[in-house]
CSV table of N, CA and C and ligand atoms in Angstrom, one decimal:
chain,number,residue,atom,x,y,z
A,571,MET,N,22.8,27.3,-10.7
A,571,MET,CA,23.8,27.4,-9.2
A,571,MET,C,24.3,28.6,-8.5
A,572,ASN,N,24.2,28.8,-7.2
A,572,ASN,CA,25.5,29.7,-6.8
A,572,ASN,C,26.0,28.9,-6.1
A,573,THR,N,27.6,29.7,-5.8
A,573,THR,CA,28.8,28.9,-5.0
A,573,THR,C,28.1,27.8,-3.9
A,574,MET,N,27.2,28.6,-2.9
A,574,MET,CA,26.9,27.9,-2.0
A,574,MET,C,26.3,27.0,-2.8
A,575,GLU,N,25.3,26.6,-3.0
A,575,GLU,CA,24.7,26.1,-3.0
A,575,GLU,C,25.7,24.3,-3.6
A,576,ILE,N,26.9,25.0,-4.9
A,576,ILE,CA,27.2,23.9,-5.6
A,576,ILE,C,28.1,23.0,-3.7
A,577,THR,N,28.5,24.5,-2.7
A,577,THR,CA,29.4,23.2,-1.1
A,577,THR,C,28.7,22.5,-0.9
A,578,LYS,N,27.1,22.7,-1.0
A,578,LYS,CA,26.3,22.1,-0.3
A,578,LYS,C,26.3,20.4,-0.5
A,579,VAL,N,25.9,20.8,-2.2
A,579,VAL,CA,25.7,19.3,-3.0
A,579,VAL,C,27.7,18.7,-2.9
A,580,VAL,N,28.4,19.2,-2.7
A,580,VAL,CA,29.8,19.0,-2.6
A,580,VAL,C,30.1,18.0,-1.4
A,581,GLY,N,29.0,18.8,0.4
A,581,GLY,CA,29.3,18.0,1.1
A,581,GLY,C,28.6,16.8,1.1
A,582,GLY,N,27.5,17.5,0.8
A,582,GLY,CA,26.7,16.2,0.4
A,582,GLY,C,27.2,14.3,0.4
A,583,VAL,N,27.3,15.0,-0.9
A,583,VAL,CA,28.3,13.9,-1.5
A,583,VAL,C,29.2,13.1,-0.4
A,584,ALA,N,29.7,14.4,-0.1
A,584,ALA,CA,31.8,13.4,0.8
A,584,ALA,C,31.5,13.3,2.2
A,585,GLY,N,30.1,13.4,2.4
A,585,GLY,CA,29.4,12.8,3.6
A,585,GLY,C,29.2,12.0,3.5
A,586,SER,N,28.6,12.0,2.8
A,586,SER,CA,28.1,10.1,2.3
A,586,SER,C,28.4,8.9,1.7
A,587,LEU,N,29.5,10.1,1.0
A,587,LEU,CA,31.1,8.7,0.4
A,587,LEU,C,31.6,7.9,1.7
A,588,LEU,N,31.8,9.0,3.5
A,588,LEU,CA,32.1,8.8,4.1
A,588,LEU,C,31.3,7.6,4.6
A,589,ILE,N,30.3,7.9,5.3
A,589,ILE,CA,30.3,7.3,6.1
A,589,ILE,C,30.3,5.6,5.1
A,590,LEU,N,30.1,5.3,4.3
A,590,LEU,CA,30.6,3.7,3.1
A,590,LEU,C,31.4,3.7,3.5
A,591,MET,N,32.5,4.6,3.5
A,591,MET,CA,33.9,4.4,4.0
A,591,MET,C,33.8,3.0,5.0
A,592,LEU,N,33.6,4.5,5.8
A,592,LEU,CA,33.0,4.0,6.9
A,592,LEU,C,32.5,2.3,7.6
A,593,LEU,N,31.0,2.4,6.4
A,593,LEU,CA,30.6,1.0,6.7
A,593,LEU,C,31.7,0.1,6.1
A,594,LYS,N,32.4,0.4,5.6
A,594,LYS,CA,33.2,-1.1,4.9
A,594,LYS,C,34.2,-1.5,5.7
A,595,MET,N,34.6,-0.3,6.5
A,595,MET,CA,35.9,-1.0,7.8
A,595,MET,C,35.3,-2.3,8.2
A,596,GLY,N,34.0,-2.0,8.0
A,596,GLY,CA,33.4,-3.7,9.2
A,596,GLY,C,33.5,-3.5,10.3
A,597,ALA,N,33.2,-4.7,10.6
A,597,ALA,CA,33.3,-5.8,11.9
A,597,ALA,C,34.1,-5.0,12.6
A,598,SER,N,35.9,-5.3,11.5
A,598,SER,CA,36.3,-6.0,12.0
A,598,SER,C,37.0,-4.0,13.4
A,599,SER,N,37.3,-3.8,12.9
A,599,SER,CA,37.9,-2.7,13.6
A,599,SER,C,36.5,-1.6,14.3
A,600,TYR,N,35.2,-2.2,14.1
A,600,TYR,CA,33.8,-2.2,15.0
A,600,TYR,C,34.4,-2.0,16.6
A,601,TYR,N,35.1,-3.3,17.1
A,601,TYR,CA,35.2,-3.1,18.4
A,601,TYR,C,37.1,-2.4,18.8
A,602,ILE,N,37.1,-1.9,19.6
A,602,ILE,CA,38.4,-1.3,20.5
A,602,ILE,C,38.2,-1.9,22.0
A,603,GLY,N,39.9,-1.8,22.7
A,603,GLY,CA,39.8,-2.0,23.7
A,603,GLY,C,39.4,-3.5,24.3
A,604,GLY,N,39.3,-4.6,23.5
A,604,GLY,CA,39.9,-6.2,24.4
A,604,GLY,C,38.2,-6.6,23.2
A,605,LYS,N,38.9,-8.4,23.6
A,605,LYS,CA,37.5,-9.1,22.8
A,605,LYS,C,37.0,-9.4,23.9
A,606,GLY,N,35.8,-9.8,22.9
A,606,GLY,CA,34.6,-10.3,24.7
A,606,GLY,C,34.3,-10.3,25.3
A,607,GLU,N,33.8,-9.7,26.2
A,607,GLU,CA,32.0,-8.9,27.0
A,607,GLU,C,33.3,-7.8,27.5
A,608,GLY,N,32.1,-6.7,27.9
A,608,GLY,CA,32.9,-5.9,28.1
A,608,GLY,C,34.0,-4.7,27.2
A,609,ALA,N,33.6,-4.9,25.6
A,609,ALA,CA,34.5,-4.3,25.2
A,609,ALA,C,33.1,-3.2,24.8
A,610,GLU,N,34.1,-2.7,24.2
A,610,GLU,CA,32.3,-1.8,24.2
A,610,GLU,C,33.1,-0.8,22.3
A,611,PRO,N,32.1,0.0,22.0
A,611,PRO,CA,31.8,0.2,21.2
A,611,PRO,C,32.8,1.1,20.3
A,612,ALA,N,33.2,1.3,19.6
A,612,ALA,CA,34.8,2.2,19.9
A,612,ALA,C,33.7,3.7,18.7
A,613,TYR,N,32.8,3.6,17.7
A,613,TYR,CA,31.9,4.6,18.0
A,613,TYR,C,30.6,3.5,17.1
A,614,THR,N,30.4,4.4,17.2
A,614,THR,CA,28.4,4.1,16.1
A,614,THR,C,28.6,5.2,14.9
A,615,ILE,N,27.9,4.0,14.4
A,615,ILE,CA,27.2,5.7,12.5
A,615,ILE,C,25.8,4.7,12.4
A,616,ALA,N,25.8,6.2,12.6
A,616,ALA,CA,23.9,6.4,12.1
A,616,ALA,C,23.8,6.1,10.6
A,617,VAL,N,23.0,5.1,10.5
A,617,VAL,CA,22.9,4.3,9.5
A,617,VAL,C,20.9,4.5,9.2
A,618,ALA,N,21.0,5.7,8.5
A,618,ALA,CA,19.3,6.7,7.6
A,618,ALA,C,19.4,4.9,7.9
A,619,ASP,N,17.0,4.5,8.3
A,619,ASP,CA,16.8,3.4,8.3
A,619,ASP,C,16.0,3.3,6.5
A,620,SER,N,16.9,2.7,5.7
A,620,SER,CA,16.5,3.1,4.0
A,620,SER,C,16.2,1.7,3.8
A,621,ALA,N,16.3,0.1,4.9
A,621,ALA,CA,15.9,-0.3,4.4
A,621,ALA,C,14.0,-0.5,5.2
A,622,PRO,N,12.5,-0.8,4.0
A,622,PRO,CA,11.6,-0.6,4.5
A,622,PRO,C,11.2,-2.2,5.3
A,623,ALA,N,10.5,-2.0,6.6
A,623,ALA,CA,10.6,-3.2,7.5
A,623,ALA,C,9.7,-5.0,6.2
A,624,GLU,N,8.8,-3.8,5.5
A,624,GLU,CA,7.8,-4.9,4.9
A,624,GLU,C,8.6,-5.5,3.8
A,625,GLU,N,9.2,-5.0,4.0
A,625,GLU,CA,10.8,-5.8,2.3
A,625,GLU,C,11.5,-7.0,2.1
A,626,VAL,N,10.3,-7.8,3.9
A,626,VAL,CA,10.8,-9.2,4.4
A,626,VAL,C,9.5,-10.4,3.5
A,627,GLU,N,10.1,-10.8,2.2
A,627,GLU,CA,10.1,-11.7,0.7
A,627,GLU,C,8.7,-11.3,0.7
A,628,ALA,N,8.5,-10.5,1.2
A,628,ALA,CA,6.5,-9.8,0.6
A,628,ALA,C,6.8,-10.3,-0.7
A,629,VAL,N,6.0,-11.4,-1.1
A,629,VAL,CA,4.5,-11.7,-1.8
A,629,VAL,C,4.1,-10.6,-3.0
A,630,PRO,N,4.4,-10.9,-4.1
A,630,PRO,CA,3.6,-9.2,-4.6
A,630,PRO,C,1.9,-9.1,-4.1
A,631,PHE,N,1.5,-8.9,-4.4
A,631,PHE,CA,0.2,-9.0,-4.5
A,631,PHE,C,-0.5,-9.2,-5.7
A,632,SER,N,0.8,-8.7,-6.6
A,632,SER,CA,0.0,-9.2,-7.8
A,632,SER,C,0.0,-11.0,-8.3
A,633,GLU,N,1.6,-11.4,-7.3
A,633,GLU,CA,1.6,-13.1,-7.9
A,633,GLU,C,-0.2,-13.6,-7.4
A,634,ILE,N,-0.3,-13.1,-6.0
A,634,ILE,CA,-1.3,-13.8,-5.1
A,634,ILE,C,-3.1,-13.8,-6.3
A,635,LEU,N,-2.6,-12.2,-6.9
A,635,LEU,CA,-4.2,-12.6,-7.4
A,635,LEU,C,-4.0,-13.1,-8.9
A,636,ALA,N,-2.3,-13.9,-8.9
A,636,ALA,CA,-2.9,-14.3,-10.0
A,636,ALA,C,-3.7,-15.7,-9.2
A,637,ALA,N,-3.1,-16.1,-9.0
A,637,ALA,CA,-3.8,-17.4,-8.6
A,637,ALA,C,-5.3,-17.2,-7.6
A,638,ALA,N,-5.6,-16.1,-8.0
A,638,ALA,CA,-6.5,-15.5,-6.8
A,638,ALA,C,-8.1,-16.4,-7.5
A,639,ASP,N,-8.5,-17.0,-7.6
A,639,ASP,CA,-10.3,-17.8,-8.0
A,639,ASP,C,-11.6,-17.0,-7.3
A,640,ALA,N,-12.3,-16.6,-8.8
A,640,ALA,CA,-13.1,-15.2,-8.4
A,640,ALA,C,-14.4,-16.4,-8.7
A,641,GLY,N,-14.1,-16.7,-8.7
A,641,GLY,CA,-15.5,-18.1,-7.5
A,641,GLY,C,-16.1,-18.0,-6.1
A,642,ALA,N,-14.7,-18.0,-5.4
A,642,ALA,CA,-15.2,-17.9,-4.2
A,642,ALA,C,-15.2,-16.2,-3.8
A,643,GLY,N,-14.4,-15.5,-5.0
A,643,GLY,CA,-13.9,-13.9,-4.4
A,643,GLY,C,-16.2,-13.1,-4.9
A,644,ALA,N,-16.4,-14.4,-5.3
A,644,ALA,CA,-18.2,-13.4,-5.8
A,644,ALA,C,-18.9,-14.0,-4.1
A,645,ARG,N,-18.8,-15.6,-3.0
A,645,ARG,CA,-18.8,-15.1,-2.2
A,645,ARG,C,-18.5,-14.4,-1.4
A,646,VAL,N,-17.0,-13.9,-1.4
A,646,VAL,CA,-16.9,-12.3,-0.6
A,646,VAL,C,-18.3,-10.8,-0.3
A,647,TYR,N,-18.1,-11.6,-2.0
A,647,TYR,CA,-18.9,-10.0,-2.0
A,647,TYR,C,-19.7,-10.1,-1.6
A,648,ASN,N,-20.7,-10.9,-1.6
A,648,ASN,CA,-22.2,-11.3,-0.5
A,648,ASN,C,-21.6,-10.0,0.7
A,649,LYS,N,-20.7,-9.5,0.7
A,649,LYS,CA,-20.4,-8.6,2.0
A,649,LYS,C,-21.0,-7.5,1.2
A,650,CYS,N,-20.3,-7.3,0.0
A,650,CYS,CA,-20.8,-5.7,-0.4
A,650,CYS,C,-22.4,-5.4,-0.8
A,651,ALA,N,-22.5,-6.5,-1.8
A,651,ALA,CA,-23.9,-6.2,-2.3
A,651,ALA,C,-25.3,-5.4,-1.3
A,652,ALA,N,-24.8,-5.5,-0.1
A,652,ALA,CA,-26.2,-4.6,0.8
A,652,ALA,C,-25.5,-3.7,0.5
A,653,CYS,N,-24.8,-2.7,0.1
A,653,CYS,CA,-24.3,-1.5,-0.1
A,653,CYS,C,-23.8,-1.1,-1.5
A,654,HIS,N,-23.6,-2.4,-3.1
A,654,HIS,CA,-23.4,-1.4,-3.8
A,654,HIS,C,-24.2,-3.0,-5.3
A,655,ALA,N,-24.2,-2.1,-5.8
A,655,ALA,CA,-24.7,-2.8,-6.7
A,655,ALA,C,-24.1,-4.2,-7.8
A,656,VAL,N,-23.8,-4.9,-8.8
A,656,VAL,CA,-22.0,-4.9,-9.8
A,656,VAL,C,-23.4,-4.9,-11.5
A,657,ASP,N,-24.4,-4.1,-11.2
A,657,ASP,CA,-25.2,-2.9,-12.5
A,657,ASP,C,-24.9,-1.7,-12.6
A,658,PRO,N,-24.3,-2.1,-14.0
A,658,PRO,CA,-23.9,-0.3,-14.3
A,658,PRO,C,-25.0,0.9,-13.7
A,659,GLY,N,-24.2,1.9,-13.3
A,659,GLY,CA,-24.6,3.0,-13.0
A,659,GLY,C,-26.3,2.5,-12.1
A,660,VAL,N,-25.8,1.6,-10.8
A,660,VAL,CA,-26.6,1.2,-10.0
A,660,VAL,C,-26.2,1.7,-8.8
A,661,VAL,N,-27.6,3.3,-8.6
A,661,VAL,CA,-25.6,3.8,-7.0
A,661,VAL,C,-27.4,2.7,-6.1
A,662,LYS,N,-26.5,2.2,-5.1
A,662,LYS,CA,-27.1,1.7,-3.6
A,662,LYS,C,-26.9,2.7,-2.5
A,663,VAL,N,-26.3,2.1,-1.2
A,663,VAL,CA,-26.0,2.5,-0.6
A,663,VAL,C,-24.4,3.9,-1.1
A,664,GLY,N,-23.6,2.9,-2.2
A,664,GLY,CA,-22.2,3.3,-2.8
A,664,GLY,C,-22.6,2.6,-4.1
A,665,PRO,N,-21.5,3.8,-5.0
A,665,PRO,CA,-21.1,3.8,-6.1
A,665,PRO,C,-21.5,2.4,-6.7
A,666,SER,N,-22.3,2.1,-8.2
A,666,SER,CA,-21.9,0.7,-8.9
A,666,SER,C,-20.3,0.0,-8.7
A,667,LEU,N,-20.7,-1.1,-9.1
A,667,LEU,CA,-19.4,-1.5,-8.7
A,667,LEU,C,-18.5,-2.3,-10.2
A,668,PHE,N,-19.9,-2.4,-11.1
A,668,PHE,CA,-19.0,-2.5,-12.5
A,668,PHE,C,-18.6,-1.9,-13.4
A,669,GLY,N,-17.1,-3.0,-13.3
A,669,GLY,CA,-15.8,-2.1,-14.1
A,669,GLY,C,-14.8,-1.1,-13.2
A,670,VAL,N,-15.3,-2.1,-12.1
A,670,VAL,CA,-14.0,-0.8,-10.3
A,670,VAL,C,-12.7,-0.7,-10.4
A,671,VAL,N,-12.3,-2.6,-11.1
A,671,VAL,CA,-11.5,-2.6,-11.3
A,671,VAL,C,-10.6,-1.5,-12.6
A,672,ASP,N,-9.2,-0.6,-11.9
A,672,ASP,CA,-8.8,0.0,-12.8
A,672,ASP,C,-9.8,1.4,-13.4
A,673,ARG,N,-10.4,1.6,-12.5
A,673,ARG,CA,-11.6,3.2,-13.1
A,673,ARG,C,-11.3,3.3,-11.9
A,674,GLY,N,-11.5,5.3,-12.7
A,674,GLY,CA,-11.1,5.9,-11.8
A,674,GLY,C,-11.4,6.3,-10.2
A,675,ILE,N,-11.6,6.0,-8.9
A,675,ILE,CA,-11.4,6.9,-8.0
A,675,ILE,C,-12.6,7.4,-8.3
A,676,GLY,N,-13.7,7.4,-6.7
A,676,GLY,CA,-14.4,8.5,-7.1
A,676,GLY,C,-15.0,9.4,-8.2
A,677,ALA,N,-15.1,8.6,-10.1
A,677,ALA,CA,-15.5,8.3,-10.9
A,677,ALA,C,-16.9,8.2,-11.3
A,678,GLU,N,-17.4,7.9,-10.1
A,678,GLU,CA,-19.4,7.7,-10.9
A,678,GLU,C,-20.1,9.0,-10.4
A,679,GLU,N,-20.8,8.3,-11.1
A,679,GLU,CA,-22.1,9.4,-10.2
A,679,GLU,C,-23.1,9.6,-9.6
A,680,PHE,N,-22.4,10.1,-8.1
A,680,PHE,CA,-22.3,9.5,-6.7
A,680,PHE,C,-21.7,10.6,-5.8
A,681,GLY,N,-22.7,10.8,-5.0
A,681,GLY,CA,-22.4,11.8,-4.4
A,681,GLY,C,-20.9,11.5,-3.1
A,682,TYR,N,-19.8,11.4,-3.3
A,682,TYR,CA,-18.6,11.0,-2.6
A,682,TYR,C,-18.5,11.6,-1.5
A,683,SER,N,-17.9,10.8,-1.0
A,683,SER,CA,-17.6,12.0,0.8
A,683,SER,C,-16.1,13.0,0.4
A,684,SER,N,-15.6,13.7,0.7
A,684,SER,CA,-14.6,14.7,-0.4
A,684,SER,C,-13.3,13.7,0.3
A,685,THR,N,-13.1,13.1,0.9
A,685,THR,CA,-11.9,12.0,1.1
A,685,THR,C,-11.3,11.3,-0.1
A,686,LEU,N,-12.7,10.4,-0.6
A,686,LEU,CA,-12.5,9.9,-2.0
A,686,LEU,C,-12.2,10.5,-2.9
A,687,ALA,N,-13.7,11.6,-3.3
A,687,ALA,CA,-13.4,13.0,-4.2
A,687,ALA,C,-12.5,13.3,-4.6
A,688,GLU,N,-11.6,13.0,-3.7
A,688,GLU,CA,-10.3,13.8,-3.7
A,688,GLU,C,-8.8,13.4,-3.5
A,689,LEU,N,-9.3,12.5,-4.1
A,689,LEU,CA,-7.9,11.1,-3.5
A,689,LEU,C,-7.4,11.0,-4.8
A,690,GLY,N,-7.6,10.9,-5.9
A,690,GLY,CA,-6.7,11.0,-7.0
A,690,GLY,C,-6.5,9.6,-7.2
A,691,GLY,N,-6.7,9.1,-8.8
A,691,GLY,CA,-6.2,7.8,-8.9
A,691,GLY,C,-6.7,7.1,-9.9
A,692,ASP,N,-6.5,5.8,-9.7
A,692,ASP,CA,-7.3,4.6,-9.6
A,692,ASP,C,-8.0,3.9,-9.1
A,693,TRP,N,-8.5,2.8,-9.0
A,693,TRP,CA,-9.0,1.4,-8.6
A,693,TRP,C,-7.7,0.4,-9.6
A,694,THR,N,-7.2,0.4,-9.0
A,694,THR,CA,-5.6,-0.7,-9.7
A,694,THR,C,-6.2,-1.9,-8.5
A,695,PRO,N,-5.7,-2.9,-9.1
A,695,PRO,CA,-5.2,-4.4,-7.9
A,695,PRO,C,-5.2,-3.8,-7.4
A,696,GLU,N,-4.0,-3.5,-6.5
A,696,GLU,CA,-3.0,-2.8,-5.0
A,696,GLU,C,-4.1,-2.4,-4.9
A,697,ALA,N,-4.2,-0.8,-5.5
A,697,ALA,CA,-5.4,0.1,-4.7
A,697,ALA,C,-6.7,-0.2,-4.0
A,698,LEU,N,-7.0,-1.1,-4.6
A,698,LEU,CA,-8.7,-2.2,-3.7
A,698,LEU,C,-7.8,-2.2,-3.0
A,699,ASN,N,-6.7,-3.7,-2.6
A,699,ASN,CA,-6.2,-4.5,-1.8
A,699,ASN,C,-6.1,-3.4,-0.3
A,700,GLU,N,-5.2,-2.3,-1.5
A,700,GLU,CA,-5.3,-1.6,0.9
A,700,GLU,C,-6.3,-1.1,1.1
A,701,PHE,N,-7.1,-0.5,-0.1
A,701,PHE,CA,-8.8,0.6,0.2
A,701,PHE,C,-9.8,-0.7,1.3
A,702,LEU,N,-9.1,-2.2,0.8
A,702,LEU,CA,-10.1,-2.7,1.4
A,702,LEU,C,-9.9,-3.2,2.5
A,703,THR,N,-8.9,-3.5,3.4
A,703,THR,CA,-7.6,-3.7,4.5
A,703,THR,C,-8.5,-3.5,5.2
A,704,LYS,N,-8.4,-1.8,4.9
A,704,LYS,CA,-9.6,-1.1,5.9
A,704,LYS,C,-9.7,-0.4,5.6
A,705,PRO,N,-11.8,0.5,5.0
A,705,PRO,CA,-11.4,1.2,4.6
A,705,PRO,C,-10.8,2.8,4.7
A,706,THR,N,-10.7,3.5,6.4
A,706,THR,CA,-10.7,3.8,6.7
A,706,THR,C,-9.2,4.5,7.4
A,707,THR,N,-8.1,3.2,6.9
A,707,THR,CA,-6.8,3.6,7.0
A,707,THR,C,-6.6,4.2,5.8
A,708,TYR,N,-6.7,3.7,5.1
A,708,TYR,CA,-6.1,3.9,3.4
A,708,TYR,C,-7.2,5.4,2.9
A,709,ALA,N,-8.8,5.3,3.6
A,709,ALA,CA,-9.2,6.5,3.2
A,709,ALA,C,-9.9,7.0,4.1
A,710,PRO,N,-9.2,8.3,5.3
A,710,PRO,CA,-9.5,8.3,6.5
A,710,PRO,C,-11.3,10.0,5.7
A,711,GLY,N,-11.7,9.2,6.7
A,711,GLY,CA,-13.0,9.6,6.5
A,711,GLY,C,-13.9,9.6,5.4
A,712,THR,N,-13.9,8.2,5.0
A,712,THR,CA,-14.9,7.7,4.1
A,712,THR,C,-16.3,7.9,4.8
A,713,SER,N,-17.0,7.4,3.8
A,713,SER,CA,-18.3,7.2,4.5
A,713,SER,C,-18.6,5.9,4.7
A,714,MET,N,-17.6,4.8,3.6
A,714,MET,CA,-18.1,3.3,3.5
A,714,MET,C,-18.0,2.9,5.1
A,715,SER,N,-19.3,2.8,5.3
A,715,SER,CA,-18.5,2.4,6.4
A,715,SER,C,-18.7,0.3,6.7
A,716,PHE,N,-17.2,0.4,6.5
A,716,PHE,CA,-17.2,-1.3,6.6
A,716,PHE,C,-15.4,-1.9,7.5
A,717,GLY,N,-16.0,-2.8,7.8
A,717,GLY,CA,-14.7,-3.0,8.8
A,717,GLY,C,-13.1,-3.5,8.1
A,718,GLY,N,-13.8,-3.6,6.6
A,718,GLY,CA,-12.1,-4.5,6.0
A,718,GLY,C,-12.2,-5.9,6.5
A,719,LEU,N,-11.7,-5.9,5.3
A,719,LEU,CA,-11.5,-7.6,4.9
A,719,LEU,C,-9.9,-8.4,5.3
A,720,LYS,N,-9.9,-8.7,6.7
A,720,LYS,CA,-8.4,-8.8,7.2
A,720,LYS,C,-7.6,-9.7,6.3
A,721,LYS,N,-8.2,-10.7,6.1
A,721,LYS,CA,-7.3,-12.3,4.6
A,721,LYS,C,-7.2,-11.7,3.4
A,722,GLU,N,-5.7,-11.8,3.8
A,722,GLU,CA,-5.2,-11.0,2.0
A,722,GLU,C,-6.0,-12.7,0.5
A,723,LYS,N,-6.2,-13.3,1.4
A,723,LYS,CA,-6.5,-14.8,-0.1
A,723,LYS,C,-8.4,-14.0,0.2
A,724,ASP,N,-8.9,-13.7,0.6
A,724,ASP,CA,-10.2,-13.6,0.6
A,724,ASP,C,-10.4,-11.3,-0.2
A,725,ARG,N,-9.0,-11.4,-0.2
A,725,ARG,CA,-9.8,-10.0,-1.0
A,725,ARG,C,-9.2,-9.8,-2.6
A,726,ALA,N,-8.0,-10.9,-2.6
A,726,ALA,CA,-7.9,-10.9,-3.8
A,726,ALA,C,-9.1,-11.9,-4.7
A,727,ASN,N,-9.2,-12.8,-4.3
A,727,ASN,CA,-10.3,-13.4,-4.3
A,727,ASN,C,-11.3,-13.0,-5.2
A,728,LEU,N,-12.0,-11.7,-3.8
A,728,LEU,CA,-12.9,-10.7,-4.2
A,728,LEU,C,-12.2,-9.7,-5.5
A,729,ILE,N,-11.4,-9.2,-5.3
A,729,ILE,CA,-11.1,-8.8,-7.2
A,729,ILE,C,-10.9,-9.4,-8.0
A,730,ALA,N,-10.3,-10.6,-8.0
A,730,ALA,CA,-10.5,-11.7,-9.2
A,730,ALA,C,-11.9,-11.3,-9.3
A,731,TYR,N,-13.4,-11.6,-9.1
A,731,TYR,CA,-14.2,-11.1,-8.8
A,731,TYR,C,-14.6,-9.9,-9.5
A,732,LEU,N,-14.1,-8.7,-8.8
A,732,LEU,CA,-14.4,-7.2,-9.8
A,732,LEU,C,-13.9,-7.4,-11.1
A,733,SER,N,-12.9,-8.1,-11.4
A,733,SER,CA,-11.9,-7.9,-12.4
A,733,SER,C,-13.2,-8.3,-13.7
A,734,THR,N,-14.2,-9.5,-12.8
A,734,THR,CA,-15.4,-10.2,-13.9
A,734,THR,C,-16.1,-9.2,-14.3
A,735,LEU,N,-16.5,-8.9,-13.7
A,735,LEU,CA,-17.5,-7.4,-13.9
A,735,LEU,C,-17.4,-6.1,-15.3
A,736,GLN,N,-17.3,-6.4,-16.3
A,736,GLN,CA,-16.7,-6.1,-17.2
A,736,GLN,C,-18.1,-5.1,-17.6
B,1071,LIG,C1,-22.5,-0.4,4.4
B,1071,LIG,C2,-21.9,-0.1,2.7
B,1071,LIG,C3,-20.9,-0.1,2.5
B,1071,LIG,C4,-21.2,-1.9,2.3
B,1071,LIG,C5,-21.5,-3.0,3.3
B,1071,LIG,C6,-19.5,-2.2,1.4
B,1071,LIG,N1,-19.6,-0.6,1.0
B,1071,LIG,FE1,-18.0,-0.1,-0.9
B,1071,LIG,N2,-19.7,1.7,-1.0
B,1071,LIG,C7,-19.1,2.3,0.5
B,1071,LIG,C8,-20.1,3.3,0.3
B,1071,LIG,C9,-20.9,5.0,1.5
B,1071,LIG,C10,-19.3,4.3,-0.8
B,1071,LIG,C11,-18.6,5.6,-1.0
B,1071,LIG,C12,-17.3,5.9,0.0
B,1071,LIG,C13,-17.4,7.7,0.1
B,1071,LIG,O1,-17.7,8.2,-1.1
B,1071,LIG,O2,-16.2,7.9,0.4
B,1071,LIG,C14,-18.2,2.7,-1.5
B,1071,LIG,C15,-17.1,3.1,-2.0
B,1071,LIG,C16,-16.7,2.0,-2.3
B,1071,LIG,C17,-15.3,2.0,-3.0
B,1071,LIG,C18,-15.0,3.3,-4.3
B,1071,LIG,C19,-15.5,3.6,-5.6
B,1071,LIG,C20,-15.2,4.5,-6.2
B,1071,LIG,O3,-16.3,4.1,-7.7
B,1071,LIG,O4,-14.7,5.1,-6.0
B,1071,LIG,C21,-15.0,0.6,-3.4
B,1071,LIG,C22,-14.2,0.1,-4.3
B,1071,LIG,C23,-15.8,-0.1,-2.7
B,1071,LIG,N3,-16.8,0.7,-2.1
B,1071,LIG,C24,-15.0,-0.8,-3.2
B,1071,LIG,C25,-16.8,-2.6,-1.7
B,1071,LIG,C26,-16.2,-3.6,-1.7
B,1071,LIG,C27,-15.1,-4.1,-2.7
B,1071,LIG,C28,-16.8,-4.3,-0.5
B,1071,LIG,C29,-17.2,-5.0,0.1
B,1071,LIG,C30,-16.0,-5.7,0.4
B,1071,LIG,C31,-17.6,-2.7,-0.4
B,1071,LIG,N4,-17.5,-2.1,-0.9
B,1071,LIG,C32,-18.9,-2.8,1.0
B,1071,LIG,C33,-21.0,1.5,1.1
B,1071,LIG,C34,-20.1,0.7,1.1
């Protein structure tokens, strides 16, 4: 690390500390020039949007999945059955969904779209949950023409059912 880089790092740390200190000074010093209406902010502090909006008390999908009903999921699967078999290696319009939970994405003998072929990773319950919400959002360019399952409960029940296909 050369001197210039060290200067940058030290400067960055000092800058962050300064912002923290200013924040700690808090609301009491935030307004000057009188109380009540018409008081102007003495200064505004630009704070990065560090907290993502969806942090609002979201129930983790794993919890919803733990309470899911595989029997109800088998009925949701009727929406997939025209294109996907549940028996190993059977190709219909799409690849077999036998053992799909935690299987590699695009790992079957199937002519995947380049999107799915290049996605990488595994079909974890979370990944399936996102994909099945709206396939074209999760995997733009996918050849799976399916609008998605709007209800989280349907997705959880379905993924619970898919987990039984082992
Ligand atoms: C109209 C036919 C069709 C329907 C309906 C459909 N799929 Fe698909 N599905 C496909 C095709 C085609 C692919 C391959 C997509 C690609 O390569 O981009 C696919 C891919 C997948 C994959 C990725 C498999 C892998 O090996 O990586 C999963 C998971 C999946 N579908 C689940 C479902 C589920 C669950 C449903 C029902 C809610 C469903 N699909 C409904 C046609 C369909």
